[in-house]
């Protein structure tokens, strides 16, 4: 509420100490003590750069392989560091040649600590006649969003409610136990078998939302506890590697719906033609990997029912072994060993396999519909390097709030707020939503929110529209 255009009447500027933001922690792996900056000489003046110079250092073209980025007017050379970046090489490379101040603020909790490690990468700063971010970006919108970020921190909206997350974990464990007790008590006939599968499918979906919270460091004030419990939830409760999720998901948040940067849209063009611009481009190049004009139909076959059981299920093992993520692999194996030992005596080998595949099928449908309703109908294109606020708003939409929608989607019905503030605990999304709406209204940015089933239908409608755009360009352009 810190700014006059966002603070409703009756809300004071100051907040008591118990409502101030929690001690910020680093959004990455624990590190040893930082090394001193070998290039920092006493009395030396920093080099000055222009945005034109920085914009050339993207790791592509000329000068070849150089990667620079800007944070708070400081210029950093990540050409050698990006491969060692704890959050992943790709996510930091996506901002090479650009201002990365807002994503840096969004992803890193203990910024003071991170800056100590960044000192050896510092090569200079922006020239005094250069703006703090690219001239092409909306200056007032960037400044207003950064003021909103300060307000959010002052209101304590980044502080987690530990009881909330404990109850979420407890309800998952109780559902898991109820699934086993159902077959143990009632036997393995059709109805108990089906009911148990529904319970286990719910466990997998809800554990997916909960691991998402820990992966974003939204639960504990210390990052190491978030990392540890994240491995337990995604590894032991779901059978997947935390490193795989981190590798993909942080890229998605950095550049949502940006082709070649967001892995969530990598289904284009092999399986689907996504977005108006990309679909027309594909048609004009006369490329046809699938009959895209029918993609809104075959989506029901290769989309929701197939993603988890036919792709994720084998790829997660490939990822863990290929990248030597042995700790993650051990956590994964505990899930499969537990599932095998608890259900094999009750169901036998065939029944066990049938239950496992049915659970993955339920989970897959739940996961795909919820995660794609916020993104596929939205703007999909190459990275145009617009400001952080616009990047997130043009790629995300919300679903109306209700107790069911909150639970069913893991509060990802507040996708806009989640993308703007990825470390914010989900129980605070509804509190910041009015402030985000006010900022959108001030700057004429569309804030989309819709009913749940409308959001589902919009996935199909958008696929149909982009398929038709592809066909028209393929035949006539």
Short mmCIF file of C-alpha atoms in Angstrom, two decimals:
data_model
loop_
_atom_site.label_atom_id
_atom_site.label_comp_id
_atom_site.label_asym_id
_atom_site.label_seq_id
_atom_site.Cartn_x
_atom_site.Cartn_y
_atom_site.Cartn_z
CA UNK A 1 0.00 0.00 0.00
CA UNK A 2 3.08 2.27 -0.07
CA UNK A 3 2.07 4.36 -3.09
CA UNK A 4 -0.87 6.80 -3.24
CA UNK A 5 -2.34 5.17 -6.36
CA UNK A 6 -2.36 1.70 -4.75
CA UNK A 7 -3.05 2.36 -1.03
CA UNK A 8 -6.76 2.28 -0.09
CA UNK A 9 -8.00 4.74 2.46
CA UNK A 10 -7.41 3.79 6.06
CA UNK A 11 -4.26 1.70 5.45
CA UNK A 12 -1.20 3.26 7.12
CA UNK A 13 2.13 3.60 5.38
CA UNK A 14 4.12 1.92 8.13
CA UNK A 15 3.77 -1.63 9.36
CA UNK A 16 4.79 -3.05 12.72
CA UNK A 17 7.93 -5.13 12.77
CA UNK A 18 6.10 -8.46 12.86
CA UNK A 19 4.62 -7.70 9.42
CA UNK A 20 7.89 -6.83 7.75
CA UNK A 21 9.34 -9.25 5.22
CA UNK A 22 11.10 -12.32 6.56
CA UNK A 23 14.87 -12.47 6.37
CA UNK A 24 15.55 -12.97 2.72
CA UNK A 25 17.37 -16.09 1.61
CA UNK A 26 19.12 -17.00 -1.58
CA UNK A 27 17.06 -18.75 -4.26
CA UNK A 28 19.72 -21.29 -5.09
CA UNK A 29 22.14 -23.79 -3.61
CA UNK A 30 24.18 -23.20 -0.49
CA UNK A 31 27.61 -21.78 -1.38
CA UNK A 32 31.01 -21.47 0.31
CA UNK A 33 32.30 -18.05 1.32
CA UNK A 34 32.62 -15.76 -1.71
CA UNK A 35 36.02 -15.16 -3.21
CA UNK A 36 37.35 -11.61 -3.32
CA UNK A 37 37.05 -9.74 -6.59
CA UNK A 38 40.45 -10.03 -8.26
CA UNK A 39 39.68 -7.18 -10.62
CA UNK A 40 38.67 -4.60 -8.01
CA UNK A 41 41.52 -2.15 -7.79
CA UNK A 42 41.62 0.73 -5.34
CA UNK A 43 40.71 4.04 -6.92
CA UNK A 44 39.92 2.52 -10.33
CA UNK A 45 36.91 3.99 -12.13
CA UNK A 46 34.33 1.56 -13.54
CA UNK A 47 33.99 1.08 -17.27
CA UNK A 48 30.89 2.66 -18.83
CA UNK A 49 28.67 0.93 -21.36
CA UNK A 50 25.73 1.76 -23.58
CA UNK A 51 22.66 -0.39 -24.17
CA UNK A 52 23.77 -0.83 -27.76
CA UNK A 53 26.99 -2.49 -26.58
CA UNK A 54 25.18 -4.65 -24.04
CA UNK A 55 22.55 -5.72 -26.54
CA UNK A 56 25.25 -7.34 -28.68
CA UNK A 57 26.41 -9.64 -25.86
CA UNK A 58 23.72 -12.31 -26.05
CA UNK A 59 25.95 -15.35 -26.63
CA UNK A 60 24.90 -15.40 -30.28
CA UNK A 61 26.23 -13.61 -33.34
CA UNK A 62 29.00 -11.04 -32.84
CA UNK A 63 30.86 -10.89 -30.53
CA UNK A 64 30.56 -14.66 -30.44
CA UNK A 65 29.77 -16.31 -27.11
CA UNK A 66 29.97 -13.19 -24.94
CA UNK A 67 27.11 -12.87 -22.47
CA UNK A 68 26.47 -9.70 -20.49
CA UNK A 69 23.50 -8.62 -18.44
CA UNK A 70 22.52 -5.62 -16.31
CA UNK A 71 21.24 -5.56 -12.73
CA UNK A 72 20.58 -2.21 -11.05
CA UNK A 73 22.71 -0.41 -13.67
CA UNK A 74 25.68 -2.70 -12.99
CA UNK A 75 27.02 -4.66 -15.99
CA UNK A 76 28.05 -8.28 -15.41
CA UNK A 77 29.94 -10.62 -17.73
CA UNK A 78 28.44 -14.11 -17.31
CA UNK A 79 30.22 -15.62 -20.31
CA UNK A 80 32.10 -18.12 -18.14
CA UNK A 81 29.82 -18.15 -15.09
CA UNK A 82 26.51 -19.05 -16.72
CA UNK A 83 27.38 -22.76 -16.88
CA UNK A 84 27.97 -22.75 -13.10
CA UNK A 85 24.87 -20.74 -12.24
CA UNK A 86 23.12 -22.65 -9.41
CA UNK A 87 19.71 -21.92 -10.92
CA UNK A 88 20.73 -23.36 -14.29
CA UNK A 89 22.72 -22.20 -17.30
CA UNK A 90 19.76 -21.55 -19.54
CA UNK A 91 17.64 -19.44 -17.22
CA UNK A 92 20.39 -16.85 -16.75
CA UNK A 93 21.41 -16.98 -20.42
CA UNK A 94 17.86 -16.04 -21.42
CA UNK A 95 18.60 -12.54 -20.12
CA UNK A 96 21.99 -12.13 -21.79
CA UNK A 97 22.10 -8.74 -23.48
CA UNK A 98 19.18 -7.46 -21.40
CA UNK A 99 18.30 -5.79 -18.13
CA UNK A 100 17.75 -8.56 -15.57
CA UNK A 101 16.95 -6.44 -12.51
CA UNK A 102 13.34 -7.57 -12.10
CA UNK A 103 13.89 -11.31 -12.61
CA UNK A 104 16.90 -11.09 -10.29
CA UNK A 105 14.68 -9.53 -7.64
CA UNK A 106 11.89 -12.04 -8.26
CA UNK A 107 13.99 -15.21 -8.05
CA UNK A 108 16.66 -14.43 -5.46
CA UNK A 109 15.61 -14.07 -1.85
CA UNK A 110 18.87 -13.12 -0.15
CA UNK A 111 20.00 -10.56 -2.68
CA UNK A 112 22.79 -9.17 -0.50
CA UNK A 113 24.43 -12.59 -0.33
CA UNK A 114 24.09 -13.18 -4.05
CA UNK A 115 25.68 -9.82 -4.84
CA UNK A 116 28.84 -10.92 -3.01
CA UNK A 117 29.26 -13.77 -5.48
CA UNK A 118 28.48 -11.44 -8.36
CA UNK A 119 31.34 -9.05 -7.57
CA UNK A 120 33.86 -11.08 -9.58
CA UNK A 121 31.55 -10.85 -12.61
CA UNK A 122 31.20 -7.07 -12.46
CA UNK A 123 32.85 -5.34 -15.43
CA UNK A 124 31.33 -1.87 -15.21
CA UNK A 125 28.09 0.02 -15.23
CA UNK A 126 25.79 1.92 -17.53
CA UNK A 127 27.02 5.24 -18.81
CA UNK A 128 25.49 8.23 -17.05
CA UNK A 129 23.47 9.19 -20.13
CA UNK A 130 21.92 5.71 -20.38
CA UNK A 131 18.52 4.86 -18.82
CA UNK A 132 18.41 2.18 -16.10
CA UNK A 133 16.76 -0.26 -18.51
CA UNK A 134 16.37 -0.54 -22.25
CA UNK A 135 14.87 2.59 -23.85
CA UNK A 136 12.24 0.44 -25.54
CA UNK A 137 10.63 -0.49 -22.21
CA UNK A 138 7.77 1.43 -20.58
CA UNK A 139 9.55 3.60 -18.01
CA UNK A 140 6.52 4.47 -15.89
CA UNK A 141 5.27 0.88 -15.82
CA UNK A 142 8.66 -0.47 -14.77
CA UNK A 143 8.96 2.11 -12.00
CA UNK A 144 5.39 1.53 -10.77
CA UNK A 145 5.89 -2.22 -10.65
CA UNK A 146 9.09 -1.85 -8.68
CA UNK A 147 7.21 0.37 -6.23
CA UNK A 148 4.56 -2.34 -5.99
CA UNK A 149 7.26 -4.89 -5.24
CA UNK A 150 8.50 -2.71 -2.38
CA UNK A 151 4.94 -2.44 -1.08
CA UNK A 152 4.51 -6.21 -1.20
CA UNK A 153 7.67 -6.70 0.85
CA UNK A 154 6.63 -4.05 3.38
CA UNK A 155 3.19 -5.66 3.82
CA UNK A 156 4.84 -8.99 4.64
CA UNK A 157 3.17 -10.81 1.74
CA UNK A 158 6.32 -12.86 1.16
CA UNK A 159 6.05 -14.35 4.66
CA UNK A 160 4.75 -17.94 4.76
CA UNK A 161 2.14 -19.42 7.09
CA UNK A 162 3.73 -22.71 8.14
CA UNK A 163 0.47 -24.14 9.48
CA UNK A 164 -1.12 -23.70 6.05
CA UNK A 165 1.55 -25.79 4.35
CA UNK A 166 1.59 -28.37 7.15
CA UNK A 167 -2.14 -28.94 6.69
CA UNK A 168 -1.64 -29.30 2.94
CA UNK A 169 1.00 -31.97 3.50
CA UNK A 170 -1.16 -33.68 6.14
CA UNK A 171 -4.19 -33.93 3.85
CA UNK A 172 -1.99 -35.48 1.14
CA UNK A 173 -0.61 -38.11 3.54
CA UNK A 174 -4.11 -38.91 4.84
CA UNK A 175 -5.43 -39.39 1.29
CA UNK A 176 -2.46 -41.64 0.52
CA UNK A 177 -3.20 -43.78 3.59
CA UNK A 178 -6.93 -43.87 2.79
CA UNK A 179 -6.18 -45.22 -0.70
CA UNK A 180 -4.27 -48.18 0.73
CA UNK A 181 -6.83 -48.81 3.49
CA UNK A 182 -9.63 -48.88 0.92
CA UNK A 183 -8.14 -51.87 -0.92
CA UNK A 184 -6.89 -53.52 2.28
CA UNK A 185 -10.36 -53.42 3.88
CA UNK A 186 -12.77 -53.72 0.93
CA UNK A 187 -10.63 -55.86 -1.36
CA UNK A 188 -9.54 -55.40 -4.95
CA UNK A 189 -12.90 -55.56 -6.70
CA UNK A 190 -13.75 -52.89 -9.28
CA UNK A 191 -15.27 -50.17 -7.07
CA UNK A 192 -12.65 -50.21 -4.29
CA UNK A 193 -9.92 -50.39 -6.94
CA UNK A 194 -11.36 -47.38 -8.80
CA UNK A 195 -11.92 -45.37 -5.63
CA UNK A 196 -8.37 -46.04 -4.48
CA UNK A 197 -7.04 -44.93 -7.88
CA UNK A 198 -9.01 -41.68 -7.62
CA UNK A 199 -7.56 -41.04 -4.17
CA UNK A 200 -4.03 -41.76 -5.38
CA UNK A 201 -4.54 -39.56 -8.44
CA UNK A 202 -5.59 -36.77 -6.11
CA UNK A 203 -2.49 -37.39 -4.00
CA UNK A 204 -0.28 -37.05 -7.06
CA UNK A 205 -1.96 -33.84 -8.24
CA UNK A 206 -1.93 -32.20 -4.82
CA UNK A 207 1.66 -33.30 -4.13
CA UNK A 208 2.51 -31.71 -7.47
CA UNK A 209 1.15 -28.36 -6.30
CA UNK A 210 2.90 -28.70 -2.92
CA UNK A 211 6.31 -29.52 -4.41
CA UNK A 212 5.80 -26.43 -6.55
CA UNK A 213 5.64 -24.36 -3.34
CA UNK A 214 8.87 -25.80 -1.98
CA UNK A 215 10.57 -25.51 -5.36
CA UNK A 216 9.84 -21.78 -5.36
CA UNK A 217 11.25 -21.45 -1.80
CA UNK A 218 7.87 -20.23 -0.60
CA UNK A 219 7.57 -22.25 2.62
CA UNK A 220 10.66 -21.87 4.82
CA UNK A 221 12.83 -18.86 5.52
CA UNK A 222 15.98 -20.90 4.89
CA UNK A 223 16.48 -22.13 1.36
CA UNK A 224 18.15 -25.38 2.46
CA UNK A 225 14.95 -26.53 4.19
CA UNK A 226 12.89 -25.72 1.10
CA UNK A 227 15.33 -27.76 -1.03
CA UNK A 228 15.27 -30.72 1.36
CA UNK A 229 11.49 -30.94 1.68
CA UNK A 230 11.16 -30.32 -2.05
CA UNK A 231 13.17 -33.49 -2.68
CA UNK A 232 10.96 -35.41 -0.26
CA UNK A 233 7.67 -34.26 -1.79
CA UNK A 234 8.57 -34.52 -5.48
CA UNK A 235 10.90 -37.51 -5.01
CA UNK A 236 9.29 -39.69 -2.36
CA UNK A 237 5.64 -38.70 -2.83
CA UNK A 238 5.69 -38.39 -6.63
CA UNK A 239 8.74 -40.26 -7.92
CA UNK A 240 10.32 -37.41 -9.90
CA UNK A 241 13.65 -35.54 -9.61
CA UNK A 242 13.72 -32.05 -8.10
CA UNK A 243 16.58 -31.06 -10.43
CA UNK A 244 14.43 -31.83 -13.49
CA UNK A 245 11.63 -29.60 -12.24
CA UNK A 246 14.03 -26.79 -11.39
CA UNK A 247 15.72 -27.00 -14.79
CA UNK A 248 12.45 -26.61 -16.69
CA UNK A 249 10.30 -24.50 -14.43
CA UNK A 250 12.64 -21.59 -13.76
CA UNK A 251 13.11 -21.12 -17.50
CA UNK A 252 9.33 -21.02 -17.87
CA UNK A 253 9.06 -18.28 -15.25
CA UNK A 254 11.93 -16.26 -16.68
CA UNK A 255 10.46 -16.07 -20.19
CA UNK A 256 6.90 -17.47 -20.21
CA UNK A 257 5.49 -18.33 -23.65
CA UNK A 258 8.70 -17.18 -25.35
CA UNK A 259 9.54 -19.72 -28.04
CA UNK A 260 13.04 -21.23 -27.69
CA UNK A 261 13.29 -19.90 -24.11
CA UNK A 262 10.24 -21.35 -22.36
CA UNK A 263 10.46 -25.18 -22.47
CA UNK A 264 6.70 -25.39 -21.82
CA UNK A 265 6.06 -24.34 -25.43
CA UNK A 266 8.60 -26.74 -26.92
CA UNK A 267 5.67 -28.79 -28.19
CA UNK A 268 5.70 -26.26 -31.05
CA UNK A 269 6.20 -27.17 -33.84
CA UNK A 270 6.68 -30.94 -33.52
CA UNK A 271 3.20 -31.63 -32.11
CA UNK A 272 1.27 -28.35 -32.11
CA UNK A 273 1.26 -24.97 -33.82
CA UNK A 274 1.05 -22.46 -30.98
CA UNK A 275 0.26 -18.77 -31.04
CA UNK A 276 -0.87 -16.62 -33.91
CA UNK A 277 2.55 -15.36 -34.98
CA UNK A 278 4.36 -18.69 -34.78
CA UNK A 279 1.54 -20.58 -36.52
CA UNK A 280 1.51 -18.21 -39.48
CA UNK A 281 5.31 -18.34 -39.67
CA UNK A 282 5.19 -22.14 -39.71
CA UNK A 283 2.62 -22.13 -42.50
CA UNK A 284 4.54 -19.64 -44.60
CA UNK A 285 7.62 -21.85 -44.33
CA UNK A 286 5.47 -24.77 -45.59
CA UNK A 287 6.30 -26.88 -42.54
CA UNK A 288 3.91 -29.63 -41.51
CA UNK A 289 5.00 -32.04 -38.80
CA UNK A 290 1.39 -32.74 -37.83
CA UNK A 291 -2.03 -31.90 -39.31
CA UNK A 292 -2.24 -28.77 -37.17
CA UNK A 293 -5.70 -27.85 -38.45
CA UNK A 294 -6.89 -30.87 -36.44
CA UNK A 295 -4.75 -30.24 -33.36
CA UNK A 296 -7.75 -29.21 -31.25
CA UNK A 297 -8.97 -32.79 -31.76
CA UNK A 298 -5.82 -34.83 -31.29
CA UNK A 299 -4.98 -32.72 -28.22
CA UNK A 300 -7.44 -34.96 -26.37
CA UNK A 301 -5.30 -37.98 -27.34
CA UNK A 302 -1.67 -36.86 -27.06
CA UNK A 303 -2.21 -34.06 -24.55
CA UNK A 304 -3.92 -34.61 -21.17
CA UNK A 305 -3.97 -38.42 -21.15
CA UNK A 306 -0.47 -39.02 -22.52
CA UNK A 307 1.94 -36.42 -21.12
CA UNK A 308 2.72 -38.04 -17.77
CA UNK A 309 2.41 -41.80 -18.47
CA UNK A 310 3.94 -41.81 -21.95
CA UNK A 311 6.56 -39.03 -21.70
CA UNK A 312 7.36 -37.78 -18.20
CA UNK A 313 7.39 -41.28 -16.74
CA UNK A 314 10.45 -42.41 -18.69
CA UNK A 315 12.10 -39.04 -19.30
CA UNK A 316 12.54 -38.27 -15.60
CA UNK A 317 14.76 -41.37 -15.23
CA UNK A 318 16.72 -40.44 -18.34
CA UNK A 319 17.22 -36.92 -16.98
CA UNK A 320 18.40 -38.06 -13.55
CA UNK A 321 20.88 -40.61 -14.94
CA UNK A 322 22.12 -38.48 -17.85
CA UNK A 323 22.84 -35.53 -15.55
CA UNK A 324 24.16 -37.73 -12.73
CA UNK A 325 21.56 -36.54 -10.24
CA UNK A 326 22.11 -39.52 -7.96
CA UNK A 327 20.53 -38.02 -4.84
CA UNK A 328 17.36 -37.25 -6.79
CA UNK A 329 17.41 -40.77 -8.23
CA UNK A 330 17.53 -42.29 -4.75
CA UNK A 331 14.59 -40.16 -3.62
CA UNK A 332 12.67 -41.26 -6.72
CA UNK A 333 13.37 -44.93 -6.08
CA UNK A 334 11.94 -44.68 -2.57
CA UNK A 335 8.58 -43.81 -4.12
CA UNK A 336 8.53 -46.81 -6.45
CA UNK A 337 9.80 -49.19 -3.76
CA UNK A 338 7.12 -48.00 -1.34
CA UNK A 339 4.38 -48.29 -3.96
CA UNK A 340 5.55 -51.79 -4.91
CA UNK A 341 5.78 -53.06 -1.32
CA UNK A 342 2.42 -51.67 -0.21
CA UNK A 343 0.26 -52.67 -3.17
CA UNK A 344 1.86 -55.84 -4.58
CA UNK A 345 0.61 -58.08 -1.71
CA UNK A 346 -2.93 -56.72 -2.18
CA UNK A 347 -3.18 -56.65 -5.98
CA UNK A 348 -0.54 -58.89 -7.51
CA UNK A 349 1.73 -57.82 -10.36
CA UNK A 350 -0.98 -57.16 -12.97
CA UNK A 351 -3.21 -55.30 -10.55
CA UNK A 352 -0.25 -53.24 -9.34
CA UNK A 353 0.68 -52.22 -12.89
CA UNK A 354 -2.95 -51.41 -13.72
CA UNK A 355 -3.31 -49.24 -10.63
CA UNK A 356 -0.08 -47.40 -11.33
CA UNK A 357 -1.02 -46.60 -14.94
CA UNK A 358 -4.53 -45.50 -13.94
CA UNK A 359 -3.12 -43.18 -11.28
CA UNK A 360 -0.69 -41.66 -13.76
CA UNK A 361 -3.56 -41.20 -16.24
CA UNK A 362 -5.66 -39.33 -13.66
CA UNK A 363 -2.68 -37.22 -12.63
CA UNK A 364 -1.80 -36.42 -16.24
CA UNK A 365 -5.27 -35.14 -17.12
CA UNK A 366 -5.44 -33.07 -13.96
CA UNK A 367 -1.96 -31.61 -14.48
CA UNK A 368 -2.29 -30.73 -18.17
CA UNK A 369 -5.68 -29.04 -17.99
CA UNK A 370 -4.71 -26.92 -14.97
CA UNK A 371 -1.25 -25.89 -16.15
CA UNK A 372 -2.21 -25.15 -19.76
CA UNK A 373 -5.40 -23.17 -19.09
CA UNK A 374 -3.32 -20.21 -17.93
CA UNK A 375 -0.84 -20.13 -20.84
CA UNK A 376 -1.84 -21.76 -24.15
CA UNK A 377 -4.68 -19.28 -24.85
CA UNK A 378 -2.33 -16.35 -24.20
CA UNK A 379 0.27 -14.58 -26.34
CA UNK A 380 3.01 -16.90 -27.61
CA UNK A 381 5.91 -15.52 -29.64
CA UNK A 382 9.67 -15.07 -29.71
CA UNK A 383 11.23 -13.08 -26.88
CA UNK A 384 10.63 -9.38 -27.57
CA UNK A 385 12.44 -8.20 -24.41
CA UNK A 386 9.55 -6.26 -22.93
CA UNK A 387 9.41 -5.30 -19.26
CA UNK A 388 8.88 -7.94 -16.55
CA UNK A 389 5.30 -6.90 -15.76
CA UNK A 390 4.18 -6.98 -19.40
CA UNK A 391 6.07 -10.23 -20.06
CA UNK A 392 4.12 -12.00 -17.33
CA UNK A 393 0.70 -10.41 -18.01
CA UNK A 394 0.68 -11.15 -21.74
CA UNK A 395 1.55 -14.82 -21.10
CA UNK A 396 -0.73 -15.59 -18.14
CA UNK A 397 -4.37 -15.38 -17.12
CA UNK A 398 -6.30 -16.16 -13.94
CA UNK A 399 -9.27 -18.35 -13.10
CA UNK A 400 -11.92 -17.01 -10.73
CA UNK A 401 -11.33 -17.62 -7.06
CA UNK A 402 -13.35 -20.17 -5.09
CA UNK A 403 -12.43 -22.66 -2.40
CA UNK A 404 -12.66 -25.47 -4.93
CA UNK A 405 -10.68 -23.66 -7.63
CA UNK A 406 -7.98 -22.76 -5.11
CA UNK A 407 -7.65 -26.37 -3.96
CA UNK A 408 -8.08 -27.98 -7.38
CA UNK A 409 -5.39 -25.83 -9.02
CA UNK A 410 -3.06 -25.44 -6.04
CA UNK A 411 -3.86 -21.70 -6.15
CA UNK A 412 -2.47 -21.54 -9.68
CA UNK A 413 -5.79 -19.96 -10.59
CA UNK A 414 -3.85 -16.87 -9.42
CA UNK A 415 -1.32 -17.43 -12.17
CA UNK A 416 -0.74 -13.71 -12.78
CA UNK A 417 0.22 -13.00 -9.17
CA UNK A 418 2.33 -16.15 -9.01
CA UNK A 419 4.32 -15.17 -12.08
CA UNK A 420 4.88 -11.61 -10.89
CA UNK A 421 6.00 -12.78 -7.44
CA UNK A 422 7.18 -16.40 -7.82
CA UNK A 423 8.48 -16.71 -4.23
CA UNK A 424 5.25 -15.46 -2.67
CA UNK A 425 3.42 -18.09 -0.57
CA UNK A 426 0.25 -19.05 -2.39
CA UNK A 427 -2.06 -18.18 0.51
CA UNK A 428 -1.22 -14.49 -0.10
CA UNK A 429 -2.06 -14.32 -3.79
CA UNK A 430 -5.60 -13.07 -3.12
CA UNK A 431 -4.19 -10.22 -1.02
CA UNK A 432 -1.94 -8.85 -3.73
CA UNK A 433 -4.43 -9.38 -6.59
CA UNK A 434 -6.26 -6.03 -6.07
CA UNK A 435 -2.94 -4.18 -6.20
CA UNK A 436 -2.00 -5.91 -9.45
CA UNK A 437 -5.42 -5.09 -10.92
CA UNK A 438 -4.96 -1.43 -9.97
CA UNK A 439 -1.60 -1.31 -11.71
CA UNK A 440 -3.05 -2.94 -14.82
CA UNK A 441 -5.92 -0.44 -14.89
CA UNK A 442 -3.54 2.50 -14.54
CA UNK A 443 -1.40 1.41 -17.49
CA UNK A 444 -4.07 -0.12 -19.72
CA UNK A 445 -2.75 -3.67 -19.37
CA UNK A 446 -5.37 -6.39 -19.70
CA UNK A 447 -5.93 -8.48 -16.56
CA UNK A 448 -7.73 -11.65 -17.61
CA UNK A 449 -9.75 -13.79 -15.20
CA UNK A 450 -12.35 -16.34 -16.23
CA UNK A 451 -14.45 -19.27 -14.94
CA UNK A 452 -12.72 -22.65 -14.65
CA UNK A 453 -14.53 -24.44 -17.48
CA UNK A 454 -14.20 -21.40 -19.74
CA UNK A 455 -10.45 -21.59 -19.16
CA UNK A 456 -10.48 -25.27 -20.13
CA UNK A 457 -12.49 -24.55 -23.28
CA UNK A 458 -10.16 -21.71 -24.25
CA UNK A 459 -7.29 -24.20 -24.57
CA UNK A 460 -9.20 -26.04 -27.29
CA UNK A 461 -10.44 -22.85 -28.95
CA UNK A 462 -6.95 -21.37 -29.13
CA UNK A 463 -5.56 -24.58 -30.64
CA UNK A 464 -8.32 -24.54 -33.23
CA UNK A 465 -7.65 -20.88 -34.09
CA UNK A 466 -3.89 -21.29 -34.44
CA UNK A 467 -4.40 -24.45 -36.49
CA UNK A 468 -6.60 -22.57 -38.92
CA UNK A 469 -4.08 -19.74 -39.14
CA UNK A 470 -1.38 -22.27 -39.97
CA UNK A 471 -3.52 -23.92 -42.65
CA UNK A 472 -4.37 -20.61 -44.31
CA UNK A 473 -0.71 -19.56 -44.40
CA UNK A 474 0.36 -23.04 -45.55
CA UNK A 475 -2.06 -23.01 -48.50
CA UNK A 476 -2.19 -19.37 -49.51
CA UNK A 477 0.92 -17.48 -48.39
#
